[in-house]
Short mmCIF file of C-alpha atoms and ligand atoms in Angstrom, two decimals:
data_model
loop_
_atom_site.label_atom_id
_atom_site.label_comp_id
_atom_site.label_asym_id
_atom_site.label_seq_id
_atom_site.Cartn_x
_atom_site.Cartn_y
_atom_site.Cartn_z
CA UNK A 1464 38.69 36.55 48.45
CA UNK A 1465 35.20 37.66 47.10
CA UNK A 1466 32.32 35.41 46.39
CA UNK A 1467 30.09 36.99 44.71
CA UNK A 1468 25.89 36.18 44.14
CA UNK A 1469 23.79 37.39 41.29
CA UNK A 1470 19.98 37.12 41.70
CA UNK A 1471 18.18 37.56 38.47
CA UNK A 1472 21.26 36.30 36.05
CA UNK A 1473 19.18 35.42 33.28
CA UNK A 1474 18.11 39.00 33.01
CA UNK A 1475 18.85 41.81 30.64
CA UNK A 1476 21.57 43.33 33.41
CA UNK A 1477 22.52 39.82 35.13
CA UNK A 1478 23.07 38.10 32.39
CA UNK A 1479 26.05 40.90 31.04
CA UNK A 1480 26.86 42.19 34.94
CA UNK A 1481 27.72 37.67 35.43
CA UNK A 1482 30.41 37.93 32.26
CA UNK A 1483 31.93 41.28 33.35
CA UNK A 1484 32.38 40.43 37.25
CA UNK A 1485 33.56 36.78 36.53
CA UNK A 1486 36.56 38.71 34.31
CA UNK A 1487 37.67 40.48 37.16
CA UNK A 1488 36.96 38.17 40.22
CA UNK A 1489 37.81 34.70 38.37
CA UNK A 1490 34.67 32.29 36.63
CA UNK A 1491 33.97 30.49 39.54
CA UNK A 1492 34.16 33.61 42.32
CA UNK A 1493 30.75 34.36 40.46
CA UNK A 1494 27.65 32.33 41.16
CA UNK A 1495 24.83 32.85 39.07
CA UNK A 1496 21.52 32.18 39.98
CA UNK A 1497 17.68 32.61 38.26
CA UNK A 1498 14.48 31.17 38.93
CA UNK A 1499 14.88 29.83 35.09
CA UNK A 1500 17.60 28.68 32.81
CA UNK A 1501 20.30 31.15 31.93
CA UNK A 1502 22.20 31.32 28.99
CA UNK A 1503 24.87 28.91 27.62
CA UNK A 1504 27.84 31.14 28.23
CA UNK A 1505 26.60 31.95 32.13
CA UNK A 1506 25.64 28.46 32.41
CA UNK A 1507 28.86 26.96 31.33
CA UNK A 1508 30.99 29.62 32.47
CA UNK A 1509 31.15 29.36 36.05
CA UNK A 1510 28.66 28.15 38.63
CA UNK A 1511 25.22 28.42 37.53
CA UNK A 1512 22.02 27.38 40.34
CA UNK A 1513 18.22 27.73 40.20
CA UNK A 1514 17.35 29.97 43.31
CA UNK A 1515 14.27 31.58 44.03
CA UNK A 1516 15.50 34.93 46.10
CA UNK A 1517 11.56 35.05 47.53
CA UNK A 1518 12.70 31.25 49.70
CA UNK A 1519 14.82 33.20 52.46
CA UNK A 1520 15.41 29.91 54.40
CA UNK A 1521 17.39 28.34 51.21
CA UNK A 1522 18.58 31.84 50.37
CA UNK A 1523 20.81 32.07 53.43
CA UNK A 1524 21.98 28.23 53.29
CA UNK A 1525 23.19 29.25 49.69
CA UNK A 1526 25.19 32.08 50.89
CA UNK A 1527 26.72 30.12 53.79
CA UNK A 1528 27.22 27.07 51.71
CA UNK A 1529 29.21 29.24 48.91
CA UNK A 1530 30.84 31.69 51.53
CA UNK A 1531 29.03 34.77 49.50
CA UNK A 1532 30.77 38.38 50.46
CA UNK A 1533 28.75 40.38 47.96
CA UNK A 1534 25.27 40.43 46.37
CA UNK A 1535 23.64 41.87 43.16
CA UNK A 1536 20.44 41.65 42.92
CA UNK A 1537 18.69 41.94 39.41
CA UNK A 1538 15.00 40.37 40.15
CA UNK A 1539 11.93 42.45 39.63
CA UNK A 1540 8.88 42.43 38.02
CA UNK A 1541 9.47 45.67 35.45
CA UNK A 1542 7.15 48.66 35.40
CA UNK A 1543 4.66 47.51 32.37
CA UNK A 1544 4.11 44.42 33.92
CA UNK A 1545 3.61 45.30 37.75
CA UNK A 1546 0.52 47.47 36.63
CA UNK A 1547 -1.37 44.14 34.81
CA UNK A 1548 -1.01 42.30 38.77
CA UNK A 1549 0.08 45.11 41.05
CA UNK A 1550 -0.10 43.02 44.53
CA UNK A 1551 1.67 40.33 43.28
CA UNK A 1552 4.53 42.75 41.84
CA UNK A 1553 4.35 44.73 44.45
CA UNK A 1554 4.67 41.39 46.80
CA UNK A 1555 7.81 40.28 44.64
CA UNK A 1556 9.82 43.64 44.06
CA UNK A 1557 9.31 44.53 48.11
CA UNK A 1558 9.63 40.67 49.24
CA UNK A 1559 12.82 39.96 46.94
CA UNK A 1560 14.82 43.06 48.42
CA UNK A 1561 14.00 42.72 52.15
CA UNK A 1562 15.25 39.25 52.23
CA UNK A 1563 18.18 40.83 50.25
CA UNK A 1564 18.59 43.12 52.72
CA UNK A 1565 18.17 40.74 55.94
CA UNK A 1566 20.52 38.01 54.66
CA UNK A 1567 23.00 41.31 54.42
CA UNK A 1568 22.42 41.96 58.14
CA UNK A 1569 22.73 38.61 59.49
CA UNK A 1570 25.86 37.10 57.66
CA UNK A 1571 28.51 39.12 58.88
CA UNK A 1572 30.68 38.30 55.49
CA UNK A 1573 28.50 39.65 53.38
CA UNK A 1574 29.96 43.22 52.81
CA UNK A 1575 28.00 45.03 50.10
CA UNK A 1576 25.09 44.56 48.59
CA UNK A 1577 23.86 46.17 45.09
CA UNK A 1578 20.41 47.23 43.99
CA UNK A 1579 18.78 48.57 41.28
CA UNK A 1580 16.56 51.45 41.13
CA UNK A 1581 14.87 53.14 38.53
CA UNK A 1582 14.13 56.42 37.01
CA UNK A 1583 10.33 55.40 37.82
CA UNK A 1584 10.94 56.71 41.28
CA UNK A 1585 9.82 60.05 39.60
CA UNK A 1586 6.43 61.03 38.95
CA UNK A 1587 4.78 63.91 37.46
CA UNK A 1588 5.62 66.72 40.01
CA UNK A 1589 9.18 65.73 39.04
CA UNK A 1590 10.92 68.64 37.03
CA UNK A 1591 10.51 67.06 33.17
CA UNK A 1592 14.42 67.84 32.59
CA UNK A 1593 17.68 67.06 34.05
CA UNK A 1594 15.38 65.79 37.73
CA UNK A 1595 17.54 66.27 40.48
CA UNK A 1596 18.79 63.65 42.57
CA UNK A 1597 16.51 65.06 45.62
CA UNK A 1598 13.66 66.37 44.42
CA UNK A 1599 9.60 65.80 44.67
CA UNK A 1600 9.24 62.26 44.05
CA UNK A 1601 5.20 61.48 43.55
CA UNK A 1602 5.77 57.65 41.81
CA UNK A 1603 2.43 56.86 40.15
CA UNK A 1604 3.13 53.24 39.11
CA UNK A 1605 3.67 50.10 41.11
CA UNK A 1606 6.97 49.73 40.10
CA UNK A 1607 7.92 53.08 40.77
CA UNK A 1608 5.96 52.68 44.50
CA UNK A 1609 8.27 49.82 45.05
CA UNK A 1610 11.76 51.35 44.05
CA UNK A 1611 10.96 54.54 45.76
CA UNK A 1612 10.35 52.48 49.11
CA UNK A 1613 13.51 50.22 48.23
CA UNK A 1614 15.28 52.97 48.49
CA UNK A 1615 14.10 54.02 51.63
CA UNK A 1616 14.70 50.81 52.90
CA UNK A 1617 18.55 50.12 51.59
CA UNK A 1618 19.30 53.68 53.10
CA UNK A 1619 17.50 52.62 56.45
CA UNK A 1620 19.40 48.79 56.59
CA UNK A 1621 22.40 51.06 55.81
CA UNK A 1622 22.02 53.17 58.95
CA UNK A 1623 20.30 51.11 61.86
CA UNK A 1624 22.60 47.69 60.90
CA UNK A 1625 25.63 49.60 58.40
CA UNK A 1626 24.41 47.30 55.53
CA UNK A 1627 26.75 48.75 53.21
CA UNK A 1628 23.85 48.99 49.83
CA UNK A 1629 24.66 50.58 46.75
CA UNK A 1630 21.88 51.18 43.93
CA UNK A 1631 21.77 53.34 41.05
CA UNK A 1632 18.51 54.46 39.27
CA UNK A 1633 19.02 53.09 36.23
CA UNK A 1634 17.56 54.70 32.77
CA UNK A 1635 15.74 52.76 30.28
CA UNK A 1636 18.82 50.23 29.32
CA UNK A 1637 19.37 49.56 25.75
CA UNK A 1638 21.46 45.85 25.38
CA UNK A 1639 21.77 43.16 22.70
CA UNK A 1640 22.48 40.50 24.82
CA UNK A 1641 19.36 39.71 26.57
CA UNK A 1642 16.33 40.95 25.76
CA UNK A 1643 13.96 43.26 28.49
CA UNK A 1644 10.44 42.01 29.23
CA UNK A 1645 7.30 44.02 30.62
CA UNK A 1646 9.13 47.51 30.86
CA UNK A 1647 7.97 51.25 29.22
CA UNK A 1648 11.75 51.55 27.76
CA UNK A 1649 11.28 47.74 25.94
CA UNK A 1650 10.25 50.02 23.25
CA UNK A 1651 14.09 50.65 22.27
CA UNK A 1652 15.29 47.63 22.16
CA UNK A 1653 12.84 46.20 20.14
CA UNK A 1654 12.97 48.87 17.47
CA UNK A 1655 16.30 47.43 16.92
CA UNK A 1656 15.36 43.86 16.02
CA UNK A 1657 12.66 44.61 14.53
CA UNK A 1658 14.61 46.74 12.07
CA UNK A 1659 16.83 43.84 11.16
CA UNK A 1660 13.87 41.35 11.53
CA UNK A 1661 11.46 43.47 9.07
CA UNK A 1662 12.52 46.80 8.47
CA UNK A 1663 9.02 47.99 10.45
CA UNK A 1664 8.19 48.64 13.74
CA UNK A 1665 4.69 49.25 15.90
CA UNK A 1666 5.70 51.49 18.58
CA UNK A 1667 3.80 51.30 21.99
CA UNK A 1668 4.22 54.86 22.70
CA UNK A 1669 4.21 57.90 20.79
CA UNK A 1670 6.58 59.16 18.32
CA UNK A 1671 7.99 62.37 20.36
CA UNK A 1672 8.07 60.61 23.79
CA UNK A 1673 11.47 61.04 25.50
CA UNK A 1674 12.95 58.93 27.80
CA UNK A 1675 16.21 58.88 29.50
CA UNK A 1676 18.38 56.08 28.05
CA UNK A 1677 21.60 54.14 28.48
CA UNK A 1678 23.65 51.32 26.68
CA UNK A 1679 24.03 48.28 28.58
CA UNK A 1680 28.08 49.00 28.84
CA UNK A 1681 27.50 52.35 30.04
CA UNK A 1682 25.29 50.75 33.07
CA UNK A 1683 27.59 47.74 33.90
CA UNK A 1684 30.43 50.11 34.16
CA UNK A 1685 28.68 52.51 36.52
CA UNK A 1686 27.54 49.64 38.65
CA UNK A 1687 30.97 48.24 38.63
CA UNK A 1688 32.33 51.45 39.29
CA UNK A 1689 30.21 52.22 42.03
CA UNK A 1690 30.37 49.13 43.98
CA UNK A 1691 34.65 49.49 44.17
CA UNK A 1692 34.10 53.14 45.46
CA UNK A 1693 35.76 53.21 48.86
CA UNK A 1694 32.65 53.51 50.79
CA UNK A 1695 33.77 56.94 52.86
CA UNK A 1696 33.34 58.29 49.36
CA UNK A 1697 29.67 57.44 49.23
CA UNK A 1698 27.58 60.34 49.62
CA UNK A 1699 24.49 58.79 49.89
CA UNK A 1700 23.28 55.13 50.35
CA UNK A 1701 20.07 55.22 48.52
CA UNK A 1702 20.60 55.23 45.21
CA UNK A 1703 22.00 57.76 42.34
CA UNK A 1704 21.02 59.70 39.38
CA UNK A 1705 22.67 58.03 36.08
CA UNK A 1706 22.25 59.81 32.92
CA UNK A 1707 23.05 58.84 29.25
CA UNK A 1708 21.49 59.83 26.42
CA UNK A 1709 17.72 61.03 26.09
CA UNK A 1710 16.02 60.08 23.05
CA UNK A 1711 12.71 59.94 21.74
CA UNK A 1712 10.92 56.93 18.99
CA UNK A 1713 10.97 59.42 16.37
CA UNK A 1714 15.12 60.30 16.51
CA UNK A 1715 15.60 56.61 16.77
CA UNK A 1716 13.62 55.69 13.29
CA UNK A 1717 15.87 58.65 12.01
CA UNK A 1718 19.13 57.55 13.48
CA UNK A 1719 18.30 53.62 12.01
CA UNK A 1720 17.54 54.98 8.71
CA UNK A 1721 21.35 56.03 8.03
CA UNK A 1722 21.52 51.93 7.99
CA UNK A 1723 18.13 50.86 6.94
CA UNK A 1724 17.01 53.53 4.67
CA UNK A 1725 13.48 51.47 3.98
CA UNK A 1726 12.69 51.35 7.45
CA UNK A 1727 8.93 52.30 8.41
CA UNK A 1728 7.69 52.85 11.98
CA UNK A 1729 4.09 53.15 13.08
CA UNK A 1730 2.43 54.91 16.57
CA UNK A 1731 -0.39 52.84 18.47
CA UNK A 1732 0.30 53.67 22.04
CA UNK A 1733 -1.16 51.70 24.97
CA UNK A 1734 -1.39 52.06 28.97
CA UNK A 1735 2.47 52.76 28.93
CA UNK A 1736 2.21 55.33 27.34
CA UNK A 1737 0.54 56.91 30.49
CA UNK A 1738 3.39 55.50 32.27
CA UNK A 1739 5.70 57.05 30.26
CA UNK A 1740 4.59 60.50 30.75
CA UNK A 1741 4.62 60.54 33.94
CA UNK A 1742 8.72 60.11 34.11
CA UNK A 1743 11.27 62.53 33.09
CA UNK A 1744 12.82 63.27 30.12
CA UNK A 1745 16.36 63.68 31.30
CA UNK A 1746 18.38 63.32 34.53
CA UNK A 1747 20.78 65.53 35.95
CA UNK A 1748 23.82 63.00 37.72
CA UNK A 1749 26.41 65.64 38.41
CA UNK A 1750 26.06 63.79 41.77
CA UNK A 1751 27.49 60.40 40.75
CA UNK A 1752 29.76 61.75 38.80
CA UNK A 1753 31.81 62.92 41.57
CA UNK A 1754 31.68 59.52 43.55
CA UNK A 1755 34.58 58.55 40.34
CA UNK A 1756 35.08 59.31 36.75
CA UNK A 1757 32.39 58.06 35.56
CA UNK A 1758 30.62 59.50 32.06
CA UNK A 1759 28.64 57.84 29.69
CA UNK A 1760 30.42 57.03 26.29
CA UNK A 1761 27.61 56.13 24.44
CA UNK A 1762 25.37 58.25 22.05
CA UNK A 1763 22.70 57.18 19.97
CA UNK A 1764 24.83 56.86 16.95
CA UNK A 1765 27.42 54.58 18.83
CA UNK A 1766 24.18 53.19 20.20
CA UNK A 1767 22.42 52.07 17.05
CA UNK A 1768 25.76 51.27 15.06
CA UNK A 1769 25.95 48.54 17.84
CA UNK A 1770 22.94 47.48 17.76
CA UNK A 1771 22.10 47.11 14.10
CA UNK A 1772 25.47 45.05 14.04
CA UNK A 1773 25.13 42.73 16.45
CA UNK A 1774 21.74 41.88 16.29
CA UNK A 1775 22.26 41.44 12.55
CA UNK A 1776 24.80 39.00 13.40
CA UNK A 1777 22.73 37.20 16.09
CA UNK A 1778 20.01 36.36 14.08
CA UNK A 1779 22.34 35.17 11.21
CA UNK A 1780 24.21 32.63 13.65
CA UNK A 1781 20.96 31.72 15.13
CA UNK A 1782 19.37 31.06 11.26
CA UNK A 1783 22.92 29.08 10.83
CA UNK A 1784 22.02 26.95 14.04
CA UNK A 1785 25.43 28.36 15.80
N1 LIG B 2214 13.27 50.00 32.19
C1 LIG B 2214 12.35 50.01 33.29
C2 LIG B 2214 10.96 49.88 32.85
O1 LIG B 2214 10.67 50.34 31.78
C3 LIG B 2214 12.51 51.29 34.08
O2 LIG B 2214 13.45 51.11 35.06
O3 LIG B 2214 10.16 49.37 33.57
#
């Protein structure tokens, strides 16, 4: 019987990873937990708690209390907004996963833990296309400081105490659901809504900027995937290279024009730009993609069909009050 916790289920990934994992392990095998309010359908779907994941002493009663075998945890302070108060991000993104990570080792239950990592563990003496999974790795943003040494430590609890941690470095994820908030990849989610919103968009960075990207289902089944991987499979314990599609602002305008033929974009970068550059353009995952079968399914046509869609019909349900 698994019991499983989500830190961070109000989030862009814990709010979708909740609904997925409480379809396969049962509504109330799932406990959801945020330092703020979630939405209706995690709320009233299964259990639902406020928990701060930086209180380790009420952490641990939590996971005793609810007999918790597995963790996910989803809270960090993204990469746009670590740089405006690095110490305090810093403080959070290291703090969050080492009581994570002790909780792991002391609770004997507790059998696998899941982490997310980022393409921001690459800097700029990273190769620009198809970065390997071990390669230089120079982060030059807090956020990217933090994953990088996240890493280090999940592969470290892994071998001194066999915490069994799993972790993926995610692309810039592209959902509907919930929206991002301080990241350098927010950029593509917004161009979405603010096609339907007002056919115009002010992008932060410039127009031929690429960025490895993924749609949210891609991600959730990757992470799914990965964390039912027998773990003799595992090659590694740190985290993987995922790769979906790479796009740029420019090829996204184009791609929502086939829908929104009026739509106008506009350039005024700012300091993520800087941040931008300093990441890949694409990622090369032939590694994770012999831990199962795992391949993305998404492109950016699927991708923007999708989005156009359901945004259009969120904002009509919400205008209806439903
Ligand atoms: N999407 C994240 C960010 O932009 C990268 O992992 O900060």
């Amino acid at each position: 019987m698994e019991n499983i916790l989500i830190i961070g289920a109000a989030g862009q990934i814990g709010s979708e990873i909740t609904l997925e994992l409480r379809k396969i392990y049962g509504d109330s095998h799932v406990f959801a937990t945020d330092i703020k309010n979630a939405p209706a359908d995690i709320r009233d779907g299964g259990p639902f708690q406020l928990l701060d994941v930086m209180d380790d002493k009420r952490l641990i009663h939590f996971v005793i209390r609810h007999k918790i075998t597995q963790i996910y945890h989803f809270a960090a302070v993204l990469s746009g907004n670590a740089e405006k108060l690095p110490v305090q991000a810093w403080k959070i993104n290291m703090d969050s996963l080492m009581n994570i990570l002790e909780v792991a080792k002391l609770v004997e239950e507790i059998h696998k833990v899941f982490w997310p990592s980022s393409i921001a563990v690459f800097g700029e003496s990273t190769p620009k296309t198809f970065a390997p999974q071990v390669t230089v790795m120079e982060p030059s943003t807090v956020y990217g400081i933090s994953k990088l040494a996240g890493e280090r430590w999940c592969e470290y609890y892994f071998k001194k105490f066999g915490v069994d941690v799993r972790s993926i470095r995610y692309p810039g994820l592209i959902s509907y659901k919930t929206e991002p908030g301080g990241g350098t990849t927010d950029w593509a989610v917004e161009i979405y809504y603010d096609a339907v919103r007002k056919e115009n968009y002010t992008c932060f960075l410039k127009e031929d900027t690429t960025l490895p990207m993924m749609f949210m289902p891609d991600a959730i089944k990757a992470t799914i995937n990965l964390m039912e991987v027998e773990r003799s499979r595992l090659k590694l314990h740190s985290a993987y290279n995922i790769a979906g599609p790479s796009m740029c602002p420019k090829e996204v305008a184009k791609d929502i024009r086939r829908h929104i033929p009026n739509f106008k974009i506009q350039y005024e970068p700012d300091f993520r730009q800087e941040i931008a550059e300093t990441w890949p353009e694409s990622i090369d995952d032939s590694l994770a993609r012999t831990n199962d079968d795992w391949k993305p399914e998404y492109d950016l046509t699927r991708i923007t069909d999708i989005m156009l869609k359901e945004i259009r019909e969120k904002i009509n349900n919400s205008a209806q009050g439903k």
